[in-house]
């Protein structure tokens, strides 16, 4: 018995902006990613390996704001954040603001397994990546046309913005995406394996036109990523500053541990009762020790897919 949930970002995903062709592409990508993680768990694999495989797959897909499809910074580069955590022993690894690393989630795992640290940032993290033989890619690999266009628009407007969407299907893209200041990206996965262990992984390019080394919630353990076998595994997506300030992922675990709430109830309290009143737009995916899955969001949509312990599968956007 195992459970898996994944997300490809939450935010304003207007139905009018998503052509049938692009929606089909997103659904296919989510379905593929679910199959990747399910194959690991179905073959008796560990939750950690399942979330790693799922998030690595999503990082390679230009549709999502992580890895290859990451958004542009103010300086026209890509600064990637990623984190993972294992529920059995609360080990964790994370990287923030790394450039040129092909799969930041794999670097986060190297931090967890081959360093004595939890979070490495910037040039230091890149030096560690080189020392460990992690795969790098040049700027061309990360140059996705729509991301570049979003960056030019954000720069011209002088704003920092959260983006989802893709430039991999230029023919199918709408001429202008609605409400660009409120779009988000990021990918993540949570799993419970057949041995009862939980794991979570999250990866993002952050916000378009970000500068000054801005880091969001994704690589911060307890904010965007969390796992503890006693309670739950959580991966968040949304306006990172709010998720940091409200310690969203850990708060869900706390509500379960200290107040005895169910996973679904804890998610509802945090995503709707706490974040909505303060304008903290976004969502998350979570799985508990029994394999229950929750996928709450307070935004218009969240790219997501799941497979429950009972074997039910789904893919959804709205
Ligand atoms: N939470 C991410 C960040 O603030 C963005 C996102 O989820 O789209 O960096």
CSV table of C-alpha atoms and ligand atoms in Angstrom, one decimal:
chain,number,residue,atom,x,y,z
A,1,UNK,CA,0.0,0.0,0.0
A,2,UNK,CA,1.5,3.3,-1.0
A,3,UNK,CA,0.4,6.9,-1.8
A,4,UNK,CA,1.8,9.6,-4.0
A,5,UNK,CA,0.8,13.2,-4.8
A,6,UNK,CA,2.6,15.8,-7.0
A,7,UNK,CA,2.0,19.4,-8.0
A,8,UNK,CA,3.2,21.6,-10.8
A,9,UNK,CA,2.4,24.9,-9.2
A,10,UNK,CA,-0.6,26.8,-7.9
A,11,UNK,CA,-2.0,30.2,-8.9
A,12,UNK,CA,-4.1,32.1,-11.3
A,13,UNK,CA,-4.6,29.5,-14.1
A,14,UNK,CA,-7.3,31.1,-16.2
A,15,UNK,CA,-9.3,28.7,-18.3
A,16,UNK,CA,-9.3,31.2,-21.1
A,17,UNK,CA,-5.5,31.3,-21.1
A,18,UNK,CA,-5.1,27.5,-21.2
A,19,UNK,CA,-5.9,26.4,-24.8
A,20,UNK,CA,-7.1,22.8,-25.1
A,21,UNK,CA,-3.7,21.9,-26.6
A,22,UNK,CA,-1.8,23.4,-23.7
A,23,UNK,CA,-4.1,21.9,-21.1
A,24,UNK,CA,-3.6,18.5,-22.7
A,25,UNK,CA,0.1,19.0,-22.6
A,26,UNK,CA,0.0,19.8,-18.8
A,27,UNK,CA,-2.3,16.8,-18.1
A,28,UNK,CA,0.0,14.5,-20.1
A,29,UNK,CA,3.1,15.8,-18.2
A,30,UNK,CA,1.3,15.4,-14.8
A,31,UNK,CA,0.2,11.9,-15.8
A,32,UNK,CA,3.7,10.9,-16.9
A,33,UNK,CA,5.2,12.2,-13.6
A,34,UNK,CA,2.6,10.3,-11.6
A,35,UNK,CA,3.6,7.1,-13.5
A,36,UNK,CA,7.3,7.7,-12.8
A,37,UNK,CA,6.7,7.9,-9.1
A,38,UNK,CA,4.1,5.2,-9.0
A,39,UNK,CA,6.6,2.8,-10.7
A,40,UNK,CA,9.1,3.4,-8.0
A,41,UNK,CA,6.6,2.8,-5.2
A,42,UNK,CA,4.9,-0.1,-6.9
A,43,UNK,CA,8.3,-1.8,-7.4
A,44,UNK,CA,8.8,-1.7,-3.6
A,45,UNK,CA,10.9,1.5,-3.7
A,46,UNK,CA,11.3,4.0,-0.9
A,47,UNK,CA,9.2,7.2,-0.6
A,48,UNK,CA,12.4,9.2,-0.9
A,49,UNK,CA,13.3,7.6,-4.2
A,50,UNK,CA,9.8,8.1,-5.5
A,51,UNK,CA,9.6,11.8,-4.8
A,52,UNK,CA,13.2,12.2,-6.2
A,53,UNK,CA,12.2,10.5,-9.4
A,54,UNK,CA,9.0,12.4,-9.7
A,55,UNK,CA,10.5,15.9,-9.1
A,56,UNK,CA,13.5,15.2,-11.3
A,57,UNK,CA,11.1,14.3,-14.1
A,58,UNK,CA,9.1,17.5,-13.6
A,59,UNK,CA,12.4,19.5,-13.5
A,60,UNK,CA,13.2,18.2,-16.9
A,61,UNK,CA,9.9,19.2,-18.4
A,62,UNK,CA,9.9,22.8,-19.7
A,63,UNK,CA,6.2,23.3,-18.8
A,64,UNK,CA,7.0,23.9,-15.1
A,65,UNK,CA,8.9,26.6,-13.2
A,66,UNK,CA,11.7,24.3,-12.0
A,67,UNK,CA,14.9,23.0,-13.5
A,68,UNK,CA,14.7,23.5,-17.2
A,69,UNK,CA,11.6,25.7,-17.3
A,70,UNK,CA,12.7,27.9,-14.4
A,71,UNK,CA,11.8,31.6,-14.6
A,72,UNK,CA,14.4,34.4,-15.3
A,73,UNK,CA,15.9,36.6,-12.6
A,74,UNK,CA,16.3,40.3,-12.9
A,75,UNK,CA,19.8,39.8,-14.3
A,76,UNK,CA,18.6,37.3,-16.9
A,77,UNK,CA,19.9,34.2,-15.2
A,78,UNK,CA,18.2,31.3,-13.4
A,79,UNK,CA,18.5,30.9,-9.6
A,80,UNK,CA,17.1,27.6,-8.5
A,81,UNK,CA,15.8,26.4,-5.1
A,82,UNK,CA,15.1,22.8,-4.0
A,83,UNK,CA,14.6,20.8,-0.9
A,84,UNK,CA,13.8,17.3,0.2
A,85,UNK,CA,13.1,15.6,3.6
A,86,UNK,CA,12.7,12.0,4.8
A,87,UNK,CA,10.1,11.3,7.4
A,88,UNK,CA,11.7,8.2,9.0
A,89,UNK,CA,14.6,10.2,10.4
A,90,UNK,CA,13.9,13.8,9.6
A,91,UNK,CA,17.0,14.1,7.4
A,92,UNK,CA,16.9,17.0,5.0
A,93,UNK,CA,18.9,18.5,2.2
A,94,UNK,CA,18.4,21.8,0.3
A,95,UNK,CA,19.9,24.3,-2.1
A,96,UNK,CA,19.1,27.9,-2.7
A,97,UNK,CA,20.0,30.3,-5.5
A,98,UNK,CA,22.0,27.8,-7.6
A,99,UNK,CA,22.7,28.5,-11.3
A,100,UNK,CA,23.4,26.0,-14.0
A,101,UNK,CA,22.6,22.9,-12.0
A,102,UNK,CA,20.5,20.6,-14.2
A,103,UNK,CA,18.5,18.9,-11.4
A,104,UNK,CA,18.6,21.0,-8.2
A,105,UNK,CA,16.6,18.3,-6.4
A,106,UNK,CA,19.4,15.8,-7.0
A,107,UNK,CA,21.9,18.4,-5.6
A,108,UNK,CA,19.7,18.7,-2.5
A,109,UNK,CA,19.9,15.0,-2.0
A,110,UNK,CA,23.7,15.2,-2.3
A,111,UNK,CA,23.7,17.9,0.4
A,112,UNK,CA,21.7,15.5,2.6
A,113,UNK,CA,23.7,12.4,2.0
A,114,UNK,CA,27.3,13.7,1.4
A,115,UNK,CA,27.6,16.8,3.5
A,116,UNK,CA,27.2,17.6,7.1
A,117,UNK,CA,24.8,20.4,6.3
A,118,UNK,CA,21.1,20.9,5.4
A,119,UNK,CA,21.1,24.0,3.2
A,120,UNK,CA,23.8,25.3,0.8
A,121,UNK,CA,23.4,28.5,-1.2
A,122,UNK,CA,24.8,30.2,-4.3
A,123,UNK,CA,28.3,29.8,-5.5
A,124,UNK,CA,29.2,27.6,-2.5
A,125,UNK,CA,26.4,25.2,-3.4
A,126,UNK,CA,27.6,25.2,-7.0
A,127,UNK,CA,31.2,24.4,-5.9
A,128,UNK,CA,29.8,21.5,-3.9
A,129,UNK,CA,27.9,20.4,-6.9
A,130,UNK,CA,31.0,20.4,-9.0
A,131,UNK,CA,33.0,18.5,-6.4
A,132,UNK,CA,30.2,15.9,-6.3
A,133,UNK,CA,30.1,15.5,-10.0
A,134,UNK,CA,26.5,16.9,-10.4
A,135,UNK,CA,25.3,17.5,-13.9
A,136,UNK,CA,25.4,21.1,-15.1
A,137,UNK,CA,23.8,22.7,-18.2
A,138,UNK,CA,24.4,25.9,-20.1
A,139,UNK,CA,22.1,28.9,-20.3
A,140,UNK,CA,20.6,27.6,-23.6
A,141,UNK,CA,19.2,24.6,-21.8
A,142,UNK,CA,17.3,26.9,-19.4
A,143,UNK,CA,16.2,29.3,-22.1
A,144,UNK,CA,12.5,28.7,-22.5
A,145,UNK,CA,10.8,31.3,-24.8
A,146,UNK,CA,7.8,32.1,-22.7
A,147,UNK,CA,9.9,32.5,-19.6
A,148,UNK,CA,12.0,35.0,-21.4
A,149,UNK,CA,9.0,36.9,-22.6
A,150,UNK,CA,7.5,36.9,-19.0
A,151,UNK,CA,10.9,38.2,-17.8
A,152,UNK,CA,11.0,41.0,-20.4
A,153,UNK,CA,7.4,42.0,-19.5
A,154,UNK,CA,8.1,41.9,-15.7
A,155,UNK,CA,11.3,43.9,-16.2
A,156,UNK,CA,9.5,46.5,-18.3
A,157,UNK,CA,6.8,46.8,-15.6
A,158,UNK,CA,9.4,46.8,-12.8
A,159,UNK,CA,7.7,44.0,-10.9
A,160,UNK,CA,8.7,40.7,-9.4
A,161,UNK,CA,6.1,38.0,-10.3
A,162,UNK,CA,5.2,34.4,-9.7
A,163,UNK,CA,4.8,32.6,-13.0
A,164,UNK,CA,3.6,29.3,-14.4
A,165,UNK,CA,3.0,28.4,-18.0
A,166,UNK,CA,5.4,27.2,-20.7
A,167,UNK,CA,7.1,28.3,-23.8
A,168,UNK,CA,7.6,24.8,-25.1
A,169,UNK,CA,4.4,25.0,-27.2
A,170,UNK,CA,4.7,28.5,-28.6
A,171,UNK,CA,2.0,27.9,-31.3
A,172,UNK,CA,-0.6,27.1,-28.7
A,173,UNK,CA,0.2,30.0,-26.3
A,174,UNK,CA,-2.2,32.9,-25.9
A,175,UNK,CA,-0.7,36.2,-27.0
A,176,UNK,CA,-0.8,37.6,-23.5
A,177,UNK,CA,-1.4,35.7,-20.3
A,178,UNK,CA,-4.0,37.3,-18.0
A,179,UNK,CA,-3.1,38.8,-14.7
A,180,UNK,CA,0.6,38.1,-14.9
A,181,UNK,CA,1.4,39.4,-11.4
A,182,UNK,CA,-0.5,36.6,-9.8
A,183,UNK,CA,0.8,33.5,-11.6
A,184,UNK,CA,2.9,30.9,-9.9
A,185,UNK,CA,4.9,27.8,-10.6
A,186,UNK,CA,7.0,25.2,-8.7
A,187,UNK,CA,7.0,21.4,-8.6
A,188,UNK,CA,6.8,19.0,-5.7
A,189,UNK,CA,6.0,15.5,-4.7
A,190,UNK,CA,5.1,13.7,-1.4
A,191,UNK,CA,4.9,9.9,-0.9
A,192,UNK,CA,4.2,7.2,1.6
A,193,UNK,CA,5.8,3.9,0.7
A,194,UNK,CA,4.7,0.4,1.6
A,195,UNK,CA,7.0,0.4,4.6
A,196,UNK,CA,5.1,3.4,6.1
A,197,UNK,CA,7.8,5.9,5.5
A,198,UNK,CA,7.1,9.4,4.2
A,199,UNK,CA,9.1,11.8,2.1
A,200,UNK,CA,8.7,15.3,0.4
A,201,UNK,CA,10.6,17.1,-2.3
A,202,UNK,CA,10.1,20.6,-3.8
A,203,UNK,CA,11.9,22.4,-6.6
A,204,UNK,CA,11.4,25.9,-8.1
A,205,UNK,CA,12.9,28.7,-10.2
A,206,UNK,CA,11.2,31.1,-7.7
A,207,UNK,CA,9.8,34.4,-9.0
A,208,UNK,CA,10.3,36.1,-12.4
A,209,UNK,CA,12.6,39.1,-12.2
A,210,UNK,CA,13.6,38.3,-8.6
A,211,UNK,CA,16.8,40.0,-7.5
A,212,UNK,CA,19.2,40.4,-4.6
A,213,UNK,CA,19.4,36.7,-4.0
A,214,UNK,CA,15.7,36.4,-3.1
A,215,UNK,CA,15.0,32.9,-1.8
A,216,UNK,CA,11.4,31.6,-1.3
A,217,UNK,CA,9.8,29.0,0.9
A,218,UNK,CA,10.8,26.0,-1.3
A,219,UNK,CA,14.2,25.2,0.2
A,220,UNK,CA,13.3,26.2,3.7
A,221,UNK,CA,12.5,23.1,5.8
A,222,UNK,CA,9.2,23.7,7.6
A,223,UNK,CA,8.1,26.4,5.2
A,224,UNK,CA,7.8,24.9,1.8
A,225,UNK,CA,8.9,21.3,2.5
A,226,UNK,CA,8.4,19.0,5.4
A,227,UNK,CA,8.3,15.2,6.3
A,228,UNK,CA,7.9,13.3,9.5
A,229,UNK,CA,6.6,9.8,9.7
A,230,UNK,CA,4.7,10.6,12.9
A,231,UNK,CA,2.5,13.1,11.1
A,232,UNK,CA,2.8,14.0,7.4
A,233,UNK,CA,4.9,15.0,4.3
A,234,UNK,CA,4.1,18.3,2.7
A,235,UNK,CA,5.3,20.2,-0.4
A,236,UNK,CA,4.0,23.7,-0.9
A,237,UNK,CA,3.6,26.1,-3.9
A,238,UNK,CA,2.5,29.7,-3.8
A,239,UNK,CA,3.6,33.1,-2.7
A,240,UNK,CA,6.7,32.1,-0.9
A,241,UNK,CA,7.0,35.0,1.5
A,242,UNK,CA,3.7,34.1,3.1
A,243,UNK,CA,4.6,30.4,3.3
A,244,UNK,CA,7.8,31.4,5.1
A,245,UNK,CA,6.1,33.7,7.5
A,246,UNK,CA,3.4,31.2,8.3
A,247,UNK,CA,5.7,28.1,8.5
A,248,UNK,CA,3.1,26.4,6.4
A,249,UNK,CA,4.4,22.9,6.0
A,250,UNK,CA,5.4,22.5,9.6
A,251,UNK,CA,2.2,24.2,10.9
A,252,UNK,CA,0.2,21.4,9.3
A,253,UNK,CA,2.3,18.8,11.1
A,254,UNK,CA,1.9,20.7,14.3
A,255,UNK,CA,-1.9,20.9,14.0
A,256,UNK,CA,-1.9,17.1,13.6
A,257,UNK,CA,0.6,16.4,16.4
A,258,UNK,CA,-0.5,18.9,19.0
A,259,UNK,CA,-4.2,19.4,18.3
A,260,UNK,CA,-4.9,15.9,16.9
A,261,UNK,CA,-6.4,17.2,13.7
A,262,UNK,CA,-6.7,14.9,10.7
A,263,UNK,CA,-4.6,15.7,7.6
A,264,UNK,CA,-7.5,17.1,5.7
A,265,UNK,CA,-8.6,19.3,8.6
A,266,UNK,CA,-5.1,20.6,9.3
A,267,UNK,CA,-4.7,21.5,5.6
A,268,UNK,CA,-8.0,23.3,5.6
A,269,UNK,CA,-7.1,25.4,8.7
A,270,UNK,CA,-3.7,26.5,7.2
A,271,UNK,CA,-4.6,27.0,3.6
A,272,UNK,CA,-8.0,28.5,4.0
A,273,UNK,CA,-8.4,29.8,7.6
A,274,UNK,CA,-4.9,31.2,8.0
A,275,UNK,CA,-3.5,32.1,4.6
A,276,UNK,CA,-6.6,33.4,2.9
A,277,UNK,CA,-7.3,36.3,5.3
A,278,UNK,CA,-3.7,37.6,4.9
A,279,UNK,CA,-3.6,37.2,1.1
A,280,UNK,CA,-1.2,34.1,1.1
A,281,UNK,CA,-2.2,32.7,-2.2
A,282,UNK,CA,-1.2,29.1,-3.1
A,283,UNK,CA,-1.6,25.5,-2.2
A,284,UNK,CA,0.1,22.3,-1.2
A,285,UNK,CA,0.1,18.5,-1.4
A,286,UNK,CA,0.3,16.3,1.7
A,287,UNK,CA,0.2,12.7,2.7
A,288,UNK,CA,-0.1,11.3,6.2
A,289,UNK,CA,1.2,8.1,7.9
A,290,UNK,CA,-1.9,6.2,6.9
A,291,UNK,CA,-1.5,7.2,3.2
A,292,UNK,CA,-4.4,9.7,3.2
A,293,UNK,CA,-3.7,12.4,0.5
A,294,UNK,CA,-4.7,16.1,0.7
A,295,UNK,CA,-4.3,18.6,-2.2
A,296,UNK,CA,-5.8,21.9,-0.9
A,297,UNK,CA,-5.3,25.3,-2.6
A,298,UNK,CA,-6.8,28.7,-2.2
A,299,UNK,CA,-5.9,29.9,-5.7
A,300,UNK,CA,-7.8,29.5,-8.9
A,301,UNK,CA,-6.0,26.3,-9.8
A,302,UNK,CA,-3.1,24.0,-8.9
A,303,UNK,CA,-1.6,21.5,-11.4
A,304,UNK,CA,-1.7,18.3,-9.5
A,305,UNK,CA,-1.9,14.5,-9.7
A,306,UNK,CA,-2.3,11.8,-7.1
A,307,UNK,CA,-2.6,8.1,-6.3
A,308,UNK,CA,-4.2,7.1,-3.0
A,309,UNK,CA,-3.5,4.0,-0.9
A,310,UNK,CA,-6.8,2.6,-2.2
A,311,UNK,CA,-5.4,2.8,-5.7
A,312,UNK,CA,-7.5,5.7,-6.9
A,313,UNK,CA,-5.7,8.0,-9.4
A,314,UNK,CA,-6.4,11.5,-10.6
A,315,UNK,CA,-5.0,14.5,-12.5
A,316,UNK,CA,-6.5,18.0,-12.1
A,317,UNK,CA,-5.8,21.6,-12.7
A,318,UNK,CA,-8.9,23.5,-11.3
B,1,LIG,N1,6.7,29.2,-3.7
B,1,LIG,C1,7.7,29.6,-4.7
B,1,LIG,C2,8.5,30.7,-4.3
B,1,LIG,O1,8.0,31.6,-3.7
B,1,LIG,C3,6.9,29.9,-6.0
B,1,LIG,C4,5.9,29.0,-6.4
B,1,LIG,O2,5.4,28.1,-5.7
B,1,LIG,O3,5.4,29.2,-7.6
B,1,LIG,O4,9.6,30.8,-4.6
